[in-house]
Amino acid sequence: MSQPVVKPGIAAGRLAPDRYRENFSDLHAPLDRHEALVEADRCYFCFDAPCMNACPTEIDIPLFIREISTGNPLGAAETIFEQNILGGMCARVCPTEELCEEACVREAAEGKPVRIGLLQRYATDAAMDANAQFFTRAPRTGRRIAVVGAGPAGLACAHGLAVHGHDVTIFDGRPKAGGLNEYGIASYKSPDGFAQAEIDYVTAIGGIAIELGQMLGRDFTLSDLEARFDAVFLGIGLSGVNALRAEGEEASGVEDAVDFIAELRQANDLSLLPIGQRVVVIGGGMTAIDAAIQAKLLGAEEVTICYRRGKGEMNASDWEQDLATSRGVVIRHWLAPLRVLTEDGRVSGIELEYTQLVDGRLQGMGHTTSIPADQIFKAIGQTLEPRHAEGLTLIGGRIEIDAEGRTSRPGIWAGGDCVATGDDLTVTAVAQGRDAAQSIHLALAARSAPARAQAGERIHG
Amino acid sequence: MADIRSNFVGIKSPNPFWLASAPPTDKAYNVERAFKAGWGGVVWKTLGEEGPPIVNVNGPRYGAIWGADRRLLGLNNIELITDRALQINLQEIKQVKLAWPDRALVVSIMVPCEEESWKAILPVVEETGADGIELNFGCPHGMSERGMGSAVGQVPEYIEMVTRWCKQYTRMPVIVKLTPNITDIRYPARAAHRGGADAVSLINTISSIVSVDLDSFSPEPSINGKGSHGGYCGPAVKPIALNMVAEIARDPETAGLPISGIGGITTWRDAAEFMALGAGNVQVCTAAMTYGFKIVEEMISGLSNWMDEKGHADLDAFAGRAVRNVTDWQYLDLNYIAKARIDQDLCISCGRCHIACEDTSHQAIMKEKDGKRHFEVMDDECVGCNLCVNVCPVEDCITMVPLEPGMLDERTGRIVEDRYANWTMHPNNPSTRPTPGDVSVVEPAE
């Protein structure tokens, strides 16, 4: 075993070089053929299967598992992709323990659900490795749709529209497409450039152009898009970060967890990525867990997640919390940040106040504790930046949509984390993007054929 | 502690578990390993007549079908009788019997259907000190093309004739092994009985093709692109074997004829079922070929513990106890009315009972209650068919509960009668002669 390198403060290269690859390799090794067949045999092929109903994209799970068990992995992949074109990424990042696998009847029967996520990965990997494509584009309609955001919602929407023969242009402000799949997922859940490979696989259908470095509100406005396209889909995610509202949070060493995760995902050499010797992560969701685990994997000695409520209130699943603690992360509950402690303008620790619920309301208890830290990551939620939603009705700071994904502004649809009914899950974003594509297609088809022939006909034309 | 010692037609063994005549009993090496593992006896792999040794194929001899987790359910084979020299087999049989006097050692024989052939081989087998012989009238592949094996077993007159020769030329007990590849097992069993057989053993393997290679379109096992039917055995054939054993056990012409039960026996439970249906002992092959000889430990322990639990002091205490309960359909009690019951505490809500009943049976299991996923039997539709029990993945979750006399059968609207009534007494039966004054109707027409 290579010895870690002891370095105080925030520093790079805490691990021996060989440890980085090991630490950030695939969280779950993929199933080989034998393992997949053994696991597939465990599926009971339930009637109106609870797993299927627990899936936001309603993948026919019993059917695809049966297809795997009969030696038909490509058939299985087709069953998956029919409902969820990003089935490969969802197989890697879905909190299956709270979705399909929690609903699996074998969870009720013996506490060991069929490992649906790994089986889904087996099938989708088989199809992507073979570059088996299951969709053909309908004849071109000449309709043009702008999709803003190349994340899961935008990609699912673009694919659905392309299937119908529409021409899609995706705009994304980042240098690479993928959204949170590329910038927000923990490295060990999507190693080896999977996010980009999946984008290539999804866009191979044709009719999808991606324009990178094009940011809504900076490089173009919604009105610009309305003028140039027949319809617009917003899958812009949440780019704002909540403030700690703790004294001293501007100190050097206080960072956004999402930035840290993105930087880590894009790093070519993880040994050059600095990390604190002692790290505190504030928050209770997946971002907090991902940041904390990866801080630990980069060689931080002490990593503590502080959450202001109890274990049960954390957005991160029990499974994710256990994963973090198994990697040596300490999770502390009922602690709210009060003050960032500094020395010479740099973080030296954080003072937190104990909290409790009084009549259902969270209250500070008046006494505090301090945790020494060189680096503090904020993971207390992200927000929609209002300038991205000009003229759209918001609910709770997110875009209001109806059941089909229509916003309050005619001709504009939205889905994913930016909408009020999003639940911060990749799979929900895919479902919303997919359903919006169908709604857009029907709306465009409803416009009469003669109207389509009129040159220059636009949404508000 | 239950006494599981077996005495089958005078052949004693410390337990009723014998290895059937098959690859596991082809030579001293295997048989001695089996005896060390605890097997009560073996039937040595079939000997042929003196002469050039038998030739086997040099490619795959076995094919299989599997259940979940690739558990072997059925095996077939195209191996012939022993391909070792007769004298070597005889020497080894003698040596093994000397070394293991307390174990049963029976020799399987298959020679041409000519009196001289049998007359020649019987004395040399007897000379080994073997406990008995088993006449292989069963193998359905290869040897049957040469007028032996099942080619004999399919002609009752031949069975009787050869059995008679054997009884004439040897003092050893003669067990006649029957082929299931016939229409009515009672005819060959009766023939063996008439010929003086001490016992019958069954079943031998069933003619079968287990699978087809969908690339080469060759049946499997494939010998250079071609296949031939093999003999099928293993857990999949157990129900066929049980029925044939029962048919012989309850046939008045063969009642009391000792039976050695064979066919898919894998556990002590299988063995006990065969013996309850009239087998005096059992023979095992596929289970050993799948898991090795050690399985006999489970069989011995399981059978002993069950006998202790049920108070069966020895094998005779339960042997044949189920025979009297095997009857013809026409004598089944039509006044016995059962309904399926789903134990909601055990139910894991897979819904397979519902979809099986809904799609393929009687639409008698609801899928929701008060807007929630819920599976419950509707007595007014349930015919008591037992399909839901059989498709449920949880043991004892669904059970069949008989209605007591006096209770209402909600499906028919009739009160359950406290009276046995069968098809022979049913008004819908054209050959029924109603007893004068008997106006009761057993079951409305479906």
Coordinates of N, CA, C and O in Angstrom, one line a residue, chain A residues 342-403:
Chain A
T342 N -11.7 32.0 10.4 CA -10.6 32.3 9.4 C -9.3 32.6 10.2 O -9.3 33.1 11.3
E343 N -8.2 32.4 9.5 CA -6.9 32.9 10.0 C -6.2 33.5 8.7 O -6.1 32.8 7.7
D344 N -5.9 34.7 8.8 CA -5.2 35.4 7.7 C -6.1 35.3 6.4 O -5.6 35.1 5.3
G345 N -7.4 35.5 6.6 CA -8.3 35.5 5.4 C -8.5 34.1 4.8 O -9.3 33.9 3.9
R346 N -7.9 33.1 5.5 CA -8.2 31.7 5.0 C -9.0 30.9 6.0 O -8.9 31.2 7.2
V347 N -9.8 30.0 5.4 CA -10.6 29.2 6.3 C -9.8 28.4 7.3 O -8.7 27.8 7.0
S348 N -10.2 28.4 8.6 CA -9.5 27.6 9.6 C -10.5 26.7 10.3 O -10.1 25.8 11.0
G349 N -11.8 26.9 10.0 CA -12.8 26.0 10.6 C -14.2 26.6 10.4 O -14.4 27.6 9.7
I350 N -15.1 26.0 11.0 CA -16.5 26.5 11.0 C -17.2 26.3 12.3 O -17.0 25.3 13.0
E351 N -17.9 27.3 12.7 CA -18.7 27.2 13.9 C -20.1 26.9 13.5 O -20.7 27.5 12.6
L352 N -20.7 26.0 14.2 CA -22.0 25.5 13.9 C -22.9 25.6 15.1 O -22.4 25.4 16.2
E353 N -24.2 25.8 14.9 CA -25.1 25.8 16.0 C -25.9 24.5 16.0 O -26.4 24.1 14.9
Y354 N -26.1 24.0 17.2 CA -27.0 22.8 17.3 C -28.4 23.3 17.0 O -28.8 24.3 17.4
T355 N -29.2 22.4 16.3 CA -30.5 22.7 15.9 C -31.5 21.6 16.5 O -31.1 20.5 16.9
Q356 N -32.7 22.0 16.5 CA -33.8 21.0 16.9 C -35.1 21.5 16.2 O -35.3 22.6 15.8
L357 N -36.0 20.5 16.2 CA -37.3 20.9 15.7 C -38.2 21.2 16.8 O -38.3 20.5 17.8
V358 N -38.8 22.4 16.8 CA -39.8 22.8 17.8 C -41.1 23.1 17.0 O -41.1 24.0 16.2
D359 N -42.1 22.3 17.4 CA -43.4 22.4 16.7 C -43.2 22.4 15.2 O -43.9 23.1 14.5
G360 N -42.4 21.5 14.7 CA -42.2 21.3 13.3 C -41.3 22.4 12.7 O -41.1 22.3 11.5
R361 N -40.8 23.3 13.4 CA -39.9 24.3 12.9 C -38.5 24.1 13.4 O -38.3 23.8 14.5
L362 N -37.6 24.3 12.5 CA -36.2 24.1 12.8 C -35.7 25.4 13.6 O -35.9 26.5 13.1
Q363 N -35.1 25.2 14.7 CA -34.6 26.3 15.5 C -33.2 26.0 16.0 O -32.8 24.9 16.3
G364 N -32.4 27.1 16.1 CA -31.1 27.0 16.8 C -31.3 26.8 18.3 O -32.2 27.4 18.9
M365 N -30.4 26.0 18.8 CA -30.6 25.8 20.3 C -29.7 26.7 21.1 O -29.7 26.6 22.3
G366 N -29.0 27.6 20.5 CA -28.2 28.5 21.2 C -26.8 28.2 21.5 O -25.9 29.0 21.7
H367 N -26.5 26.9 21.6 CA -25.1 26.5 21.8 C -24.4 26.0 20.5 O -25.1 25.5 19.6
T368 N -23.1 26.0 20.5 CA -22.4 25.8 19.3 C -21.3 24.9 19.4 O -20.9 24.5 20.5
T369 N -20.7 24.5 18.3 CA -19.5 23.7 18.3 C -18.7 24.1 17.1 O -19.2 24.8 16.2
S370 N -17.4 23.8 17.1 CA -16.6 24.2 16.0 C -15.8 23.0 15.4 O -15.5 22.0 16.1
I371 N -15.7 23.0 14.1 CA -14.9 21.9 13.5 C -13.8 22.6 12.7 O -14.0 23.4 11.8
P372 N -12.6 22.2 13.0 CA -11.4 22.7 12.2 C -11.5 22.3 10.8 O -11.9 21.2 10.5
A373 N -11.2 23.2 9.8 CA -11.3 22.9 8.4 C -10.4 23.8 7.6 O -10.2 24.9 8.0
D374 N -9.8 23.2 6.5 CA -9.1 24.0 5.6 C -9.9 24.4 4.4 O -9.6 25.3 3.7
Q375 N -11.0 23.7 4.2 CA -11.8 23.9 3.0 C -13.3 23.6 3.4 O -13.5 22.6 4.1
I376 N -14.1 24.4 2.9 CA -15.6 24.2 3.2 C -16.3 24.2 1.8 O -16.1 25.1 1.0
F377 N -17.1 23.2 1.6 CA -17.9 23.1 0.4 C -19.3 23.4 0.7 O -19.9 22.8 1.6
K378 N -19.9 24.3 0.0 CA -21.3 24.6 0.1 C -22.1 23.7 -0.8 O -21.9 23.7 -2.0
A379 N -23.0 22.9 -0.3 CA -23.9 22.0 -1.1 C -25.3 22.1 -0.6 O -25.9 21.2 -0.2
I380 N -25.8 23.4 -0.5 CA -27.1 23.6 0.1 C -28.1 24.0 -0.9 O -29.0 24.8 -0.6
G381 N -28.0 23.5 -2.0 CA -29.0 23.6 -3.0 C -28.7 24.7 -4.1 O -27.9 25.6 -3.9
Q382 N -29.3 24.5 -5.2 CA -29.0 25.4 -6.4 C -30.3 26.1 -6.7 O -31.4 25.6 -6.4
T383 N -30.2 27.2 -7.4 CA -31.4 28.0 -7.8 C -31.4 28.3 -9.3 O -30.3 28.3 -9.9
L384 N -32.6 28.6 -9.7 CA -32.8 29.1 -11.1 C -32.4 30.5 -11.1 O -32.8 31.3 -10.2
E385 N -31.6 30.9 -12.0 CA -31.2 32.3 -12.2 C -32.4 33.0 -12.9 O -32.7 32.6 -14.0
P386 N -33.0 34.0 -12.3 CA -34.2 34.6 -12.8 C -34.0 35.2 -14.3 O -34.9 35.1 -15.1
R387 N -32.8 35.6 -14.6 CA -32.6 36.1 -15.9 C -32.7 35.0 -17.0 O -32.9 35.4 -18.2
H388 N -32.8 33.8 -16.6 CA -32.9 32.7 -17.6 C -34.4 32.4 -17.8 O -34.7 31.6 -18.7
A389 N -35.3 33.0 -17.1 CA -36.7 32.7 -17.2 C -37.5 33.9 -17.4 O -38.6 34.1 -16.9
E390 N -37.0 34.8 -18.3 CA -37.8 36.0 -18.5 C -39.2 35.7 -19.1 O -39.4 35.0 -20.0
G391 N -40.1 36.4 -18.4 CA -41.5 36.2 -18.9 C -42.2 34.9 -18.6 O -43.2 34.6 -19.1
L392 N -41.5 34.1 -17.8 CA -42.1 32.8 -17.4 C -42.6 32.8 -16.0 O -42.0 33.4 -15.1
T393 N -43.8 32.1 -15.8 CA -44.3 32.0 -14.4 C -43.4 31.0 -13.6 O -43.1 30.0 -14.1
L394 N -43.1 31.4 -12.4 CA -42.3 30.6 -11.6 C -43.1 30.1 -10.4 O -44.0 30.8 -9.9
I395 N -42.8 28.9 -9.9 CA -43.4 28.5 -8.6 C -42.2 28.0 -7.7 O -41.4 27.2 -8.2
G396 N -42.1 28.6 -6.5 CA -41.0 28.3 -5.7 C -39.7 28.5 -6.3 O -38.7 27.7 -6.1
G397 N -39.6 29.5 -7.1 CA -38.3 29.8 -7.8 C -38.0 29.0 -9.0 O -36.9 29.1 -9.5
R398 N -38.9 28.1 -9.4 CA -38.6 27.3 -10.6 C -39.8 27.4 -11.6 O -40.8 27.9 -11.2
I399 N -39.5 27.0 -12.8 CA -40.4 27.3 -13.9 C -41.7 26.4 -13.7 O -41.6 25.2 -13.5
E400 N -42.8 27.1 -13.8 CA -44.1 26.3 -13.8 C -44.3 25.7 -15.1 O -44.2 26.3 -16.2
I401 N -44.7 24.4 -15.1 CA -45.1 23.7 -16.3 C -46.4 22.9 -16.1 O -46.7 22.6 -14.9
D402 N -47.1 22.6 -17.2 CA -48.2 21.7 -17.0 C -47.8 20.3 -17.2 O -46.6 20.0 -17.4
A403 N -48.8 19.4 -17.3 CA -48.5 18.0 -17.4 C -47.6 17.6 -18.6 O -46.9 16.6 -18.6

